[in-house]
Short mmCIF file of C-alpha atoms in Angstrom, two decimals:
data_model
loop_
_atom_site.label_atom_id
_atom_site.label_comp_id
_atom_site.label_asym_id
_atom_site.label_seq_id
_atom_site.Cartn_x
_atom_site.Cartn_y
_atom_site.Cartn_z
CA UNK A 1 -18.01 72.91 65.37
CA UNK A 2 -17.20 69.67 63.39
CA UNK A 3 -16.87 70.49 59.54
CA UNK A 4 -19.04 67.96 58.42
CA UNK A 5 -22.48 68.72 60.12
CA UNK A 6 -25.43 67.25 58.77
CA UNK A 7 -28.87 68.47 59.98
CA UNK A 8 -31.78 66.52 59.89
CA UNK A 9 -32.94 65.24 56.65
CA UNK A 10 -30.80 65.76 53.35
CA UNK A 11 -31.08 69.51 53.24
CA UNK A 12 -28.92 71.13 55.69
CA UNK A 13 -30.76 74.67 55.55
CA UNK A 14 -34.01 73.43 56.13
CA UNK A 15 -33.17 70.46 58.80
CA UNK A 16 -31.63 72.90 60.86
CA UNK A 17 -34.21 75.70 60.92
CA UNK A 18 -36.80 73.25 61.90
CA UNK A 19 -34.81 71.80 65.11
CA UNK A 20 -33.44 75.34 65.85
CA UNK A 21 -37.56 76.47 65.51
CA UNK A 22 -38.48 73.69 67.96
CA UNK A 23 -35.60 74.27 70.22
CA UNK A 24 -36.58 78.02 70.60
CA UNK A 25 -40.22 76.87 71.41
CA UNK A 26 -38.89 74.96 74.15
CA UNK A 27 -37.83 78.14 76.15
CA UNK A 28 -40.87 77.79 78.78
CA UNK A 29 -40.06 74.05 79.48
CA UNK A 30 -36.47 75.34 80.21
CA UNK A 31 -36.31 76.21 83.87
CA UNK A 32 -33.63 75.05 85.40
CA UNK A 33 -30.28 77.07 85.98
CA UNK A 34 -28.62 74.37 83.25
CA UNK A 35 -29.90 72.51 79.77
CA UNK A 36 -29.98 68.83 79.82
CA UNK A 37 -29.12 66.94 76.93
CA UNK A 38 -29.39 63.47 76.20
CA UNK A 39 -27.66 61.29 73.92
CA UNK A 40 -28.60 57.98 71.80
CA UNK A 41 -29.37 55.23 69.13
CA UNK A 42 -32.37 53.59 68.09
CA UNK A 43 -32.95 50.51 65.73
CA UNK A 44 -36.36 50.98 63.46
CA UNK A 45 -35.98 47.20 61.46
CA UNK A 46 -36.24 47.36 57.58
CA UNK A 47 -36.34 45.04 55.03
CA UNK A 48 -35.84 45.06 50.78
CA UNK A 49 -32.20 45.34 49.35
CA UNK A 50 -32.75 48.57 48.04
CA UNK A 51 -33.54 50.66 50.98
CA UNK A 52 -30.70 53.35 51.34
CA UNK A 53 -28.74 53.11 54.61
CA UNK A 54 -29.74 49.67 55.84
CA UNK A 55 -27.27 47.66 57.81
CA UNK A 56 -26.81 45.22 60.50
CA UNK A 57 -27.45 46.27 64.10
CA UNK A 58 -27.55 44.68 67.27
CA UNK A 59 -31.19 44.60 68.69
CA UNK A 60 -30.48 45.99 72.28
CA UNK A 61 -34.07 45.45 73.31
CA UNK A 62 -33.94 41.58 72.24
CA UNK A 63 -30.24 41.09 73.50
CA UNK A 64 -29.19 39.14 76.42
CA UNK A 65 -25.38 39.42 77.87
CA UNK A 66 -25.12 35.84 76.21
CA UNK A 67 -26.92 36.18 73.38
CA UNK A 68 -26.89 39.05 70.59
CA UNK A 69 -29.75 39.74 68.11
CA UNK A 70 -29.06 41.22 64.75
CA UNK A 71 -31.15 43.10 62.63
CA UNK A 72 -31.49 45.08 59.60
CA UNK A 73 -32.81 48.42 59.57
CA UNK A 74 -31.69 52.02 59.95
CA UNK A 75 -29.92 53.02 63.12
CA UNK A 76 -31.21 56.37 64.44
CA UNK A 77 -28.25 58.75 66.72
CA UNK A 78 -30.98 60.61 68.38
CA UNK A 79 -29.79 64.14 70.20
CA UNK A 80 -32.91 65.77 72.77
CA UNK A 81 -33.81 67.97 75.63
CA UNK A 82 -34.39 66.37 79.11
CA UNK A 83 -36.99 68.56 80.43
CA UNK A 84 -39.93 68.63 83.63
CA UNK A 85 -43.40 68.96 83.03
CA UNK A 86 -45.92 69.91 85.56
CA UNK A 87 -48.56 67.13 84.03
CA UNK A 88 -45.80 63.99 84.74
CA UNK A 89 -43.83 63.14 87.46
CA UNK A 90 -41.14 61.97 85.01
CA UNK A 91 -39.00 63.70 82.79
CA UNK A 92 -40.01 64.06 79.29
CA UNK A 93 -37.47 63.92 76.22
CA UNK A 94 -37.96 66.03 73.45
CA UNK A 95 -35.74 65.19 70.27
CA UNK A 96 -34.42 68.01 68.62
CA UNK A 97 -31.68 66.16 65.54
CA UNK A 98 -31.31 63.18 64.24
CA UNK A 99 -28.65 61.50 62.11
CA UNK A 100 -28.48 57.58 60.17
CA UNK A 101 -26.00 55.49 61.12
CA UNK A 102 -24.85 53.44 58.21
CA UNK A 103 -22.36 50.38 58.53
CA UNK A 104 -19.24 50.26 57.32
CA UNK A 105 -19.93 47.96 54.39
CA UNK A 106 -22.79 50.10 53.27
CA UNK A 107 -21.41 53.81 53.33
CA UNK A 108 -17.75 52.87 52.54
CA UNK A 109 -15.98 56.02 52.07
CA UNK A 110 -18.43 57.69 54.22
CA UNK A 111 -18.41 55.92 57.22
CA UNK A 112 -18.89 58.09 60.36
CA UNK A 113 -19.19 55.93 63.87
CA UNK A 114 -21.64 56.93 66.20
CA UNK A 115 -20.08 58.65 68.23
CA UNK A 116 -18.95 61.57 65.57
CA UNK A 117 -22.30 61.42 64.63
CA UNK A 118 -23.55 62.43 68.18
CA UNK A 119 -20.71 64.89 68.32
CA UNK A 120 -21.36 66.91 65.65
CA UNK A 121 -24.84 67.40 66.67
CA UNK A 122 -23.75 68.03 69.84
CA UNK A 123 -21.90 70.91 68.68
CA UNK A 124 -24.45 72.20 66.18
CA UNK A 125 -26.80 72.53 69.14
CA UNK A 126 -24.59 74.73 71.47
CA UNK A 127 -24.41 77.03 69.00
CA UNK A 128 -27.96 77.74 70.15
CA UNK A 129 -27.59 78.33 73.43
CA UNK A 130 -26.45 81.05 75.41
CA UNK A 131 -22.98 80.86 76.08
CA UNK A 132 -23.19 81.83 79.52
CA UNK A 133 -25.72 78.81 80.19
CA UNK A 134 -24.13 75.66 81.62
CA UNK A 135 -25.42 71.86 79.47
CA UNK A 136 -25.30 68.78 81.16
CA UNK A 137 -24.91 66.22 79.09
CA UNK A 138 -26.26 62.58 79.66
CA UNK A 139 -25.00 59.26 77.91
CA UNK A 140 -24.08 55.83 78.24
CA UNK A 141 -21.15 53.28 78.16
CA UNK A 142 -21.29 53.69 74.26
CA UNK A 143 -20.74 57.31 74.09
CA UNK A 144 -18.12 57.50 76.85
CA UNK A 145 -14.62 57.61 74.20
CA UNK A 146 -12.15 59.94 73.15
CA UNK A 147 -14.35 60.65 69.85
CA UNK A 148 -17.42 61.71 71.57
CA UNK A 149 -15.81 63.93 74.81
CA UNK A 150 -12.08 65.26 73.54
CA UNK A 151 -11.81 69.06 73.16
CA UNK A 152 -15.31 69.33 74.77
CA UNK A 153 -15.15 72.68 76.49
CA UNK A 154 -15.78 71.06 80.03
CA UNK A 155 -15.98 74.13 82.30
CA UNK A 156 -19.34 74.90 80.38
CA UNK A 157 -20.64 71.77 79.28
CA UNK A 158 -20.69 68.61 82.41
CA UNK A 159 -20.52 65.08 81.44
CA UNK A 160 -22.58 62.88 82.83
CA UNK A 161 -22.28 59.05 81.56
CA UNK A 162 -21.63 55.47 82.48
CA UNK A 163 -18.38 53.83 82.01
CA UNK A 164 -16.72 50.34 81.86
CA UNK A 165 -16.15 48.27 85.36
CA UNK A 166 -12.15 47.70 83.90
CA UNK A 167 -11.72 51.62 83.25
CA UNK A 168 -8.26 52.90 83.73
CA UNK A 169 -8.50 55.24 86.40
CA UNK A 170 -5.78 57.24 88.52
CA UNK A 171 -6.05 59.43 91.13
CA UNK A 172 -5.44 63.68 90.50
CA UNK A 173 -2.03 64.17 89.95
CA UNK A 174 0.15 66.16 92.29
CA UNK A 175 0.36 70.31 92.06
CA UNK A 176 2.18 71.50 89.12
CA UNK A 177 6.16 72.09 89.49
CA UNK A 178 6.81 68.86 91.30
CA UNK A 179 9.21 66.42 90.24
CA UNK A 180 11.43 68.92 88.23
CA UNK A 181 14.11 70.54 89.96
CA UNK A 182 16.74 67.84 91.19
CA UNK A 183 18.74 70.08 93.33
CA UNK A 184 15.56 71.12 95.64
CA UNK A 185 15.28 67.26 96.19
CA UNK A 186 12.48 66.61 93.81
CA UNK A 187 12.74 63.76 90.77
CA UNK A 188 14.43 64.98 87.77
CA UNK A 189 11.77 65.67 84.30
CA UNK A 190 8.82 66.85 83.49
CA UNK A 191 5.77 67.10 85.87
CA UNK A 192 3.45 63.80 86.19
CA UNK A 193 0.41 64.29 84.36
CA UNK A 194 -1.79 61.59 86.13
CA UNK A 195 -1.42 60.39 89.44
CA UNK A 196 -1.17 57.10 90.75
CA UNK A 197 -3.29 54.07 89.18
CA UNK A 198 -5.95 52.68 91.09
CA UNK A 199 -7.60 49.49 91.23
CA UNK A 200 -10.54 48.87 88.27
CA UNK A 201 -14.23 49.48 89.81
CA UNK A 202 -14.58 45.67 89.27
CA UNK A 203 -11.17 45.32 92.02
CA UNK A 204 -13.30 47.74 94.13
CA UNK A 205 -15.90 46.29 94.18
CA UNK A 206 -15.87 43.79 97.05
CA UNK A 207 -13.24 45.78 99.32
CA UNK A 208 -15.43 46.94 102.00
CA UNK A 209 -12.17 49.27 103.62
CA UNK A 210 -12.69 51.63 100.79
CA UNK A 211 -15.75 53.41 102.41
CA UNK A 212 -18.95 52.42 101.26
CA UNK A 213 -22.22 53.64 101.91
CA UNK A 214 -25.84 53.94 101.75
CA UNK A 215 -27.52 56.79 99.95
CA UNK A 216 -31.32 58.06 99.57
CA UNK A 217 -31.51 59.19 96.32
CA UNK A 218 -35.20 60.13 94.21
CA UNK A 219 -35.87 59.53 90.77
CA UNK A 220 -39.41 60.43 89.01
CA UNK A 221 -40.29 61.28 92.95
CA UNK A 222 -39.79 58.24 94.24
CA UNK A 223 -37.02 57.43 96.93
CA UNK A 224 -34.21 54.91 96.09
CA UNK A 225 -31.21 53.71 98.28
CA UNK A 226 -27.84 52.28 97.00
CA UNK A 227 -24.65 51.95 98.43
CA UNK A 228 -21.93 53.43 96.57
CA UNK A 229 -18.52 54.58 96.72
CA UNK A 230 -17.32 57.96 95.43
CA UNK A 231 -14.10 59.31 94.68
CA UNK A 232 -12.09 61.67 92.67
CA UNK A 233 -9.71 60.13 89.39
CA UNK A 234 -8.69 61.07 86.06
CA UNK A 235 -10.08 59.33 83.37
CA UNK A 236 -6.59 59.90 81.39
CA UNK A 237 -6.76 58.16 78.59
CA UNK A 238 -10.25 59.79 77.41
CA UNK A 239 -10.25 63.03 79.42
CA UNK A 240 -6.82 63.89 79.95
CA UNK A 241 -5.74 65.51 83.20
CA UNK A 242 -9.34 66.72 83.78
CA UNK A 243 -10.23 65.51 87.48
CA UNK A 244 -13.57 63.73 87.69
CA UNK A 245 -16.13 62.36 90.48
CA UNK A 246 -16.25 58.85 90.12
CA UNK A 247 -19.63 56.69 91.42
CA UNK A 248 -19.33 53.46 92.18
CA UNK A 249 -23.22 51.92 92.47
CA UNK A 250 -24.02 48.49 93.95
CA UNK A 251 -27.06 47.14 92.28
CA UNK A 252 -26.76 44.03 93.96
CA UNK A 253 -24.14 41.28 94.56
CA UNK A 254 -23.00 40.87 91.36
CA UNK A 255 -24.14 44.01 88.95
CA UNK A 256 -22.01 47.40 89.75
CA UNK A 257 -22.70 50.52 87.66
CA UNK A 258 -20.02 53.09 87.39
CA UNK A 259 -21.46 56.95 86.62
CA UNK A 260 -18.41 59.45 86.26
CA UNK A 261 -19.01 63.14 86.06
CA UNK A 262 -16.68 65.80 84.97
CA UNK A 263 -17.79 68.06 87.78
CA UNK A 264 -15.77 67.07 90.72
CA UNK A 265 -17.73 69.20 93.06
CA UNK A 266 -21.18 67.87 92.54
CA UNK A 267 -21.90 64.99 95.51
CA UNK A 268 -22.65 61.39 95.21
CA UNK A 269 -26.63 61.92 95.37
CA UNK A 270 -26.25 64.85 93.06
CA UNK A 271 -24.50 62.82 90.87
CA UNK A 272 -26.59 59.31 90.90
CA UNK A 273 -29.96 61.51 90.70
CA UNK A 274 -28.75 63.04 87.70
CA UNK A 275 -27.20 59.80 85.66
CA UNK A 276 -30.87 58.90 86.29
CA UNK A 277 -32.46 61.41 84.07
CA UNK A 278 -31.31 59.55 80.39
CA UNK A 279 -33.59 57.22 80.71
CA UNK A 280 -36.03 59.16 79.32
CA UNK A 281 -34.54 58.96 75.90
CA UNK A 282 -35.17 55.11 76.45
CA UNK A 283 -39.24 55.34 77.04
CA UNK A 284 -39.13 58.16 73.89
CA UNK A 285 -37.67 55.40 71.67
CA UNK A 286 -40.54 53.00 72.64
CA UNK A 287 -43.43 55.39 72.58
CA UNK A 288 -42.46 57.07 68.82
CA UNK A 289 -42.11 53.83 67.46
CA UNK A 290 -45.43 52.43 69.18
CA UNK A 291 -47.76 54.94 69.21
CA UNK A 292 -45.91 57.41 66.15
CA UNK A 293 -45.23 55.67 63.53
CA UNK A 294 -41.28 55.77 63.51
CA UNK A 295 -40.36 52.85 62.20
CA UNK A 296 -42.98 52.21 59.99
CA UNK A 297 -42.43 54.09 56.79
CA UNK A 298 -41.79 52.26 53.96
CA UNK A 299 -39.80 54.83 52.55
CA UNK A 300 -36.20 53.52 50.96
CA UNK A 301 -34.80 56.47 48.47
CA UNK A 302 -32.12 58.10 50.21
CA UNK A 303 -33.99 61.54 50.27
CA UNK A 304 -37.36 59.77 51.68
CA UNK A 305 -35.02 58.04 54.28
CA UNK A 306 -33.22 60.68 55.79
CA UNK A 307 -36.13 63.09 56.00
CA UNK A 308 -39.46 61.19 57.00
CA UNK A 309 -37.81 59.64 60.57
CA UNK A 310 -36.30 62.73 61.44
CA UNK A 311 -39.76 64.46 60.94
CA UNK A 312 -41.16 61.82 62.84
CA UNK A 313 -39.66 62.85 65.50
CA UNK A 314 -39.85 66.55 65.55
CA UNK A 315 -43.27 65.66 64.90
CA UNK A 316 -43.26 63.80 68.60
CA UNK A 317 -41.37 67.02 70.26
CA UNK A 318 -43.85 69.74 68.65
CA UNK A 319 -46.31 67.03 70.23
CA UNK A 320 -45.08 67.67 73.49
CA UNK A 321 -44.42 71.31 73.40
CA UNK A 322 -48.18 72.25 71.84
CA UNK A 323 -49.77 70.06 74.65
CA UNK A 324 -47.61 71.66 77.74
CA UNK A 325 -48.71 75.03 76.06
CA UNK A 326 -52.99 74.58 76.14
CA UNK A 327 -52.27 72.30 79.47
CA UNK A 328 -51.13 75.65 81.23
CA UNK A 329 -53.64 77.23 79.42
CA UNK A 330 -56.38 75.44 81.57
CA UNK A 331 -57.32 72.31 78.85
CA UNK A 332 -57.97 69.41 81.06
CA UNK A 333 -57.14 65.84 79.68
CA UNK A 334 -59.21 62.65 81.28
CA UNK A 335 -57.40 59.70 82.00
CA UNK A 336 -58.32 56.60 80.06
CA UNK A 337 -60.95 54.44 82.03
CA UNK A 338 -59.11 51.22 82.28
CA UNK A 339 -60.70 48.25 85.39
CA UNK A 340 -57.48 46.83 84.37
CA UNK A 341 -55.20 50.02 85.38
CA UNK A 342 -56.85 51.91 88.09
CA UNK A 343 -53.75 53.24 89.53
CA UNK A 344 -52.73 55.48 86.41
CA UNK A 345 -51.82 58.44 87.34
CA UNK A 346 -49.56 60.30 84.86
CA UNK A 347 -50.29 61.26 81.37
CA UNK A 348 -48.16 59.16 78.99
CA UNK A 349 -47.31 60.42 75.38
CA UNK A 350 -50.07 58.12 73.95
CA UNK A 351 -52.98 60.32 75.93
CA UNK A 352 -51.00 62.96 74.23
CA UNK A 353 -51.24 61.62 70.66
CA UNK A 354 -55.25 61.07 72.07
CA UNK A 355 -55.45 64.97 72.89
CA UNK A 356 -54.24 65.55 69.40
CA UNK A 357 -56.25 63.55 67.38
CA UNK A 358 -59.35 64.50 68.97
CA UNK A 359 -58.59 68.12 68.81
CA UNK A 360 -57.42 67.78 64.65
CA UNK A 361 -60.83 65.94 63.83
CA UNK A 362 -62.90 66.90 61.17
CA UNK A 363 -60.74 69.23 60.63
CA UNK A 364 -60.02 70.02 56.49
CA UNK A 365 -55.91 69.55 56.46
CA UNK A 366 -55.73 71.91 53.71
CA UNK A 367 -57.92 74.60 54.94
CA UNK A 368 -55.92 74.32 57.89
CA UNK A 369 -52.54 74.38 56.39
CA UNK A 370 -53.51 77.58 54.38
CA UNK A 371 -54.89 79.35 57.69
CA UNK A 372 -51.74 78.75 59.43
CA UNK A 373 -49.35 80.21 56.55
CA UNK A 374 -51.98 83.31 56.78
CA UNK A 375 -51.59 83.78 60.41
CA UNK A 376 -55.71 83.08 60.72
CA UNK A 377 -56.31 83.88 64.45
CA UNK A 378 -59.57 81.68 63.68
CA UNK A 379 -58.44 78.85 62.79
CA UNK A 380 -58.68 76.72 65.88
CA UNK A 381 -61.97 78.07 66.42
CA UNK A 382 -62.91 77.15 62.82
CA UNK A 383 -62.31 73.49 63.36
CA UNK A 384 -64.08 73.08 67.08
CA UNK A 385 -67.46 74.88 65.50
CA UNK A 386 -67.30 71.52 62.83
CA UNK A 387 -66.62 69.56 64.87
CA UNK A 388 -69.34 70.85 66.95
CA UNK A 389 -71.43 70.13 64.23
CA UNK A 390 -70.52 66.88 62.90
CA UNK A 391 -71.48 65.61 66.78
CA UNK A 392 -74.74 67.42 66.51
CA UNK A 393 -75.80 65.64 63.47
CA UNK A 394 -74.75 62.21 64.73
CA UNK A 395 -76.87 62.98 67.75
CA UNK A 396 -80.33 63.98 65.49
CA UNK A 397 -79.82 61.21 62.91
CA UNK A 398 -81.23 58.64 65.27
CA UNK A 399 -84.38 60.65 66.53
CA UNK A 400 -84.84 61.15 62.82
CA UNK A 401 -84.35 58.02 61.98
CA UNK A 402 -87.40 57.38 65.04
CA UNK A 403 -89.56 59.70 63.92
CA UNK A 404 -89.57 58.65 59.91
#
C-alpha cells in the first residue's frame, strides 16, 4: 500500500473507519463471485479566493471535442462499489473514499495527480477484502497509465478500462528461451519481451480482413449489438509483458471505442458487457450533486473542505444500503404519479432520498441521535407513533375548525 494514504476527510483514523463501516455493510449487496470497483473524478464549482483546494478544471459535462470549459471548484477522485439491486434494473454505485484533487499551482509541494490519488485508495480498499476474492476494476481513458496500473497484482485484481485509438500495442511475445542460443540456430541475446507491433486501433479500424463482427451484448437488461474486433496484445509500455484482450467497438462510422482487459480469457461479450458497468459512477455524480447537496456547501477552511463532501457521499451510500435493507424487508415504495412520465419504471436515487425524508419526519434529531448511541430497539417505532400523531391532528383541526 502507497505510503501516503489519505482517508476521507483530514483525519485518517476516523475517515477510514467510516468507509471500512460502510464497506462491511455492503456484504448482502455483494453477490457475485468478484467485487466491482469503479474509478473517477467529479467537478463541484466554487467560488471566493479563499476556499482551500480550489483550482481550474475542465468541465467534462459542458465540454465539446472542440471546445473546453474551465471551471473553478474542487475536483472530487471518487473510489465505489458497482453493485445489483433487486429494486433497479441498473447497477447502483455506492462510494466508499474520496480524495481532492488540487492543481499544481495551488498545492505546490504537494501535488499528487489523479491517478496516485485513485491508486492509493485503491490499495487502501483491498486491504478489506478477502484475499482470496477476485476485484474487477472499472475506469476510463484517464486512469489507463503506468501510475494508476504498475505493480497492480493482476492475477487477483482484472482491469477493465478504455484506452487511446493510437495505443502502442504488440502482439504476445514468443515462449521464453527463444532467440538466445546461436549455435541451435536461434538469434543471439536476450529473449524478446514484446512481440511484434501492430497497427494502432485507429489503422484497424477500416480494414475489414481483420475479422470483424457483430455481437449481442445486454446492458441494464436491454440487448445491444456492435461489431467489434478482438484480439490478444501487450500493452508494453503500461503493462509490461502482461498479455491482454483487446476490444475494438464500432460505434458508428467514425467513433471507435477501444476496452482492454487484463484477463485474456474472458470473451468479447464478456468483456464489452462488463466495460459497461462504470457508467454508473457517471449517473452517481449527477444524482449527489442534484438531489444531495454535494456541491453545495459553502464550506472553504481546509478541515470543512475535506470532510463535508466526503460525508456527502457516504451519506448517499448509507442511503442506498439502509433502503435495500427495509426494501427486502417488505417496505413498498410508490412511484411518483407523473402524466408526463408514465413509463417509469425503476426507482431512481431521488425516490430514495423521498423514502428517507418521509420516514425521518417529525422526528426530534437529537432524541434520535441519543437512541442510536444507546442501542434503543424503539427508536424507529418512537418516531412513526409521532408521526402518527402529527397526521392525526392535521386531520381534526379542520372538523374543529367546522364545528367552532
Amino acid at each position: 500500500m502507497h505510503a501516503n494514504v489519505r482517508p476521507l476527510g483530514g483525519r485518517r483514523k476516523n475517515g477510514a473507519h467510516a468507509a471500512g463501516t460502510l464497506f462491511r455493510l455492503l456484504g448482502p449487496l455483494l453477490s457475485l463471485p468478484w467485487i466491482e470497483l469503479a474509478l473517477d473524478d467529479t467537478v463541484a464549482q466554487k467560488r471566493g479566493i479563499r476556499v482551500f483546494g480550489a483550482s481550474v478544471h475542465v468541465d467534462a459535462v459542458t465540454s465539446t471535442k472542440k471546445r473546453k470549459n474551465l471551471v473553478r471548484g474542487h475536483c472530487w477522485v471518487e473510489l465505489g462499489v458497482v453493485v445489483d439491486v433487486p429494486w433497479s434494473k441498473r447497477a447502483w454505485f455506492i462510494p466508499l473514499l474520496s480524495r481532492l484533487y488540487r492543481g499544481k499551482k495551488e498545492a505546490g509541494a504537494d501535488y499528487r495527480t489523479k491517478s496516485a490519488l485513485g491508486r492509493a485508495m485503491l490499495d487502501l480498499v483491498l486491504t478489506w477484502v478477502d484475499p482470496s476474492r477476485k476485484v474487477r476494476l472499472l475506469i476510463d481513458s484517464g486512469y489507463m497509465c503506468r501510475t494508476m496500473l504498475c505493480g497492480l497484482p493482476l492475477e487477483r485484481v482484472t482491469i477493465f478500462g478504455s484506452i487511446k485509438t493510437n495505443s502502442a500495442l504488440y502482439r504476445p511475445r514468443s515462449p521464453k528461451g527463444q532467440g538466445r542460443n546461436t549455435t541451435m540456430g536461434k538469434r543471439p541475446g536476450r529473449p524478446r519481451k514484446k512481440g511484434k507491433r501492430l497497427p494502432t486501433p485507429a489503422e484497424m479500424q477500416h480494414n475489414e480482413r481483420l475479422g470483424w463482427k457483430t455481437i449481442a451484448y445486454r446492458v441494464s437488461q436491454q440487448e445491444r449489438r456492435k461489431e467489434v474486433l478482438s484480439l490478444k496484445a501487450q500493452w508494453y509500455g503500461v503493462l509490461g509483458e502482461w498479455v491482454n484482450r483487446v476490444v475494438l467497438i464500432r460505434e458508428d462510422e467514425a467513433k471507435l471505442r477501444v476496452v482492454l482487459c487484463t484477463d485474456a480469457t474472458l470473451s468479447e461479450t464478456q468483456i464489452v458487457e462488463q466495460g459497461a458497468r462504470r457508467w454508473p459512477i457517471e449517473v452517481w455524480n449527477r444524482d449527489v450533486k442534484q438531489f444531495f447537496g454535494f456541491a453545495d456547501s459553502p464550506a472553504w477552511s481546509r478541515l470543512a473542505v475535506l470532510r463535508t463532501a466526503p460525508w456527502v457521499a457516504l451519506l448517499s451510500g448509507v442511503v442506498v444500503v439502509w433502503f435495500h435493507r427495509v426494501y427486502t424487508k417488505g417496505m413498498k415504495v410508490p412511484l411518483p404519479e407523473r402524466p408526463w412520465y408514465t413509463w417509469k419504471e425503476d426507482l431512481s436515487f431521488a425516490d430514495l432520498v423521498r423514502a428517507a425524508q418521509e420516514t425521518l419526519r417529525g422526528m426530534d434529531v437529537q432524541d434520535w441521535a441519543v437512541g442510536i448511541q444507546a442501542n434503543d430497539p424503539n427508536v424507529f417505532k418512537k418516531a412513526i407513533e409521532e408521526k402518527e400523531a402529527v397526521a392525526l391532528r392535521s386531520t381534526e383541526a379542520p372538523e374543529m375548525a367546522k364545528a367552532a
